[in-house]
Backbone as JSON Lines, residues from 0, in Angstrom:
{"i":0,"aa":"M","n":[0.74,-1.22,-0.04],"ca":[-0.18,0.05,-0.08],"c":[0.62,1.13,0.18]}
{"i":1,"aa":"I","n":[1.78,1.4,0.8],"ca":[2.51,2.29,0.98],"c":[3.63,2.86,-0.34]}
{"i":2,"aa":"A","n":[3.89,1.47,-1.19],"ca":[4.58,1.71,-2.57],"c":[3.54,2.66,-3.48]}
{"i":3,"aa":"A","n":[2.39,2.61,-3.34],"ca":[1.29,3.06,-4.37],"c":[1.16,4.68,-3.78]}
{"i":4,"aa":"T","n":[1.61,4.98,-2.6],"ca":[1.26,6.2,-2.11],"c":[2.26,7.2,-2.87]}
{"i":5,"aa":"P","n":[1.76,8.23,-3.27],"ca":[2.67,9.47,-3.64],"c":[3.85,9.85,-2.37]}
{"i":6,"aa":"V","n":[4.82,9.94,-2.87],"ca":[6.08,10.13,-1.8],"c":[5.39,11.34,-0.9]}
{"i":7,"aa":"E","n":[4.85,12.32,-1.45],"ca":[4.47,13.39,-0.57],"c":[3.57,13.26,0.58]}
{"i":8,"aa":"D","n":[2.53,12.29,0.47],"ca":[1.58,11.91,1.31],"c":[2.5,10.68,2.15]}
{"i":9,"aa":"R","n":[3.33,10.35,2.16],"ca":[4.1,9.1,2.98],"c":[4.15,9.36,4.6]}
{"i":10,"aa":"A","n":[5.11,10.59,4.54],"ca":[5.13,11.0,5.85],"c":[3.9,11.24,6.77]}
{"i":11,"aa":"G","n":[2.79,11.63,6.35],"ca":[1.65,11.71,7.21],"c":[1.16,10.28,7.49]}
{"i":12,"aa":"F","n":[1.28,9.5,6.52],"ca":[0.85,8.18,6.86],"c":[1.72,7.54,7.69]}
{"i":13,"aa":"L","n":[2.78,7.75,7.65],"ca":[3.89,6.95,8.55],"c":[3.74,7.51,10.03]}
{"i":14,"aa":"A","n":[3.24,8.71,10.03],"ca":[3.35,9.51,11.31],"c":[2.41,8.73,12.39]}
{"i":15,"aa":"H","n":[1.34,7.95,11.8],"ca":[0.19,7.56,12.28],"c":[0.59,5.84,12.46]}
{"i":16,"aa":"V","n":[1.56,5.09,12.15],"ca":[1.65,3.84,12.35],"c":[2.6,3.71,13.65]}
{"i":17,"aa":"P","n":[2.03,2.62,14.48],"ca":[2.49,2.54,15.8],"c":[4.23,1.99,15.67]}
{"i":18,"aa":"R","n":[4.97,2.45,16.6],"ca":[6.14,1.92,16.4],"c":[6.49,0.48,16.54]}
{"i":19,"aa":"P","n":[5.88,-0.43,17.13],"ca":[6.03,-1.89,17.08],"c":[5.97,-2.23,15.51]}
{"i":20,"aa":"V","n":[4.9,-1.77,14.81],"ca":[4.47,-2.26,13.63],"c":[5.65,-1.96,12.49]}
{"i":21,"aa":"M","n":[6.11,-0.81,12.72],"ca":[7.31,-0.13,11.93],"c":[8.55,-1.0,12.22]}
{"i":22,"aa":"I","n":[8.8,-1.41,13.32],"ca":[9.93,-2.2,13.68],"c":[9.82,-3.53,13.13]}
{"i":23,"aa":"G","n":[8.51,-4.29,13.2],"ca":[8.09,-5.51,12.53],"c":[8.29,-5.21,11.05]}
{"i":24,"aa":"Y","n":[7.78,-4.37,10.23],"ca":[8.19,-4.18,8.74],"c":[9.74,-4.09,8.61]}
{"i":25,"aa":"R","n":[10.35,-3.42,9.37],"ca":[11.89,-3.36,8.99],"c":[12.34,-4.61,9.32]}
{"i":26,"aa":"L","n":[11.93,-5.49,10.15],"ca":[12.79,-6.55,10.53],"c":[12.31,-7.89,9.53]}
{"i":27,"aa":"F","n":[11.05,-7.8,9.11],"ca":[10.33,-8.99,8.44],"c":[9.82,-8.51,7.01]}
{"i":28,"aa":"G","n":[8.72,-7.56,7.23],"ca":[7.98,-7.22,6.01],"c":[8.8,-6.54,4.74]}
{"i":29,"aa":"R","n":[9.7,-5.93,4.87],"ca":[10.18,-5.28,3.76],"c":[11.07,-6.25,2.94]}
{"i":30,"aa":"R","n":[11.75,-7.19,3.54],"ca":[12.09,-8.34,2.71],"c":[11.08,-9.09,2.01]}
{"i":31,"aa":"Q","n":[10.0,-9.43,2.77],"ca":[8.83,-10.34,2.21],"c":[8.29,-9.39,0.96]}
{"i":32,"aa":"F","n":[8.03,-8.03,1.22],"ca":[7.61,-7.26,0.05],"c":[8.33,-7.45,-0.98]}
{"i":33,"aa":"E","n":[9.75,-7.18,-1.11],"ca":[10.62,-7.21,-1.99],"c":[10.67,-8.48,-2.87]}
{"i":34,"aa":"K","n":[10.53,-9.53,-2.13],"ca":[10.49,-10.79,-2.78],"c":[9.32,-11.12,-3.75]}
{"i":35,"aa":"Q","n":[8.13,-10.68,-2.95],"ca":[7.05,-10.62,-3.94],"c":[7.04,-9.67,-5.04]}
{"i":36,"aa":"Y","n":[7.48,-8.57,-4.83],"ca":[7.35,-7.58,-5.87],"c":[8.24,-7.97,-7.02]}
{"i":37,"aa":"R","n":[9.4,-8.59,-6.72],"ca":[10.22,-9.3,-7.76],"c":[9.65,-10.3,-8.58]}
{"i":38,"aa":"T","n":[8.86,-10.94,-7.68],"ca":[8.04,-12.3,-8.53],"c":[7.02,-11.61,-9.4]}
{"i":39,"aa":"L","n":[6.38,-10.66,-9.02],"ca":[5.06,-9.98,-9.92],"c":[5.87,-9.44,-10.98]}
{"i":40,"aa":"F","n":[6.89,-8.64,-10.63],"ca":[7.28,-7.65,-11.63],"c":[8.57,-7.77,-11.82]}
{"i":41,"aa":"P","n":[9.18,-8.85,-12.33],"ca":[10.66,-9.15,-12.63],"c":[11.53,-8.05,-13.35]}
{"i":42,"aa":"D","n":[10.95,-7.26,-14.13],"ca":[11.73,-6.51,-14.92],"c":[11.7,-4.94,-14.23]}
{"i":43,"aa":"E","n":[11.0,-4.75,-13.21],"ca":[11.05,-3.37,-12.54],"c":[11.75,-3.38,-11.37]}
{"i":44,"aa":"E","n":[12.2,-2.24,-10.87],"ca":[13.05,-1.99,-9.56],"c":[11.78,-1.87,-8.46]}
{"i":45,"aa":"V","n":[12.5,-2.42,-7.54],"ca":[11.48,-2.33,-6.23],"c":[11.53,-1.12,-5.77]}
{"i":46,"aa":"P","n":[10.28,-0.54,-5.53],"ca":[10.22,0.74,-5.24],"c":[10.5,1.04,-3.66]}
{"i":47,"aa":"R","n":[10.98,2.21,-3.21],"ca":[11.3,2.23,-1.73],"c":[10.15,2.13,-0.86]}
{"i":48,"aa":"T","n":[9.93,1.62,0.28],"ca":[8.69,1.82,1.0],"c":[9.04,2.53,2.52]}
{"i":49,"aa":"H","n":[10.34,2.99,2.66],"ca":[10.54,3.52,4.06],"c":[11.08,5.01,3.83]}
């Protein structure tokens, strides 16, 4: 969801995400997202989500 959000809107969205959720995403979610994105879109660069 955050990858589809315009860059200028991300800060407002991320300001409301609880810290434990952000830590969990950084530890586990980011790698999972990147792996799935590469599977779905093998010729595209993985967008930054942080």
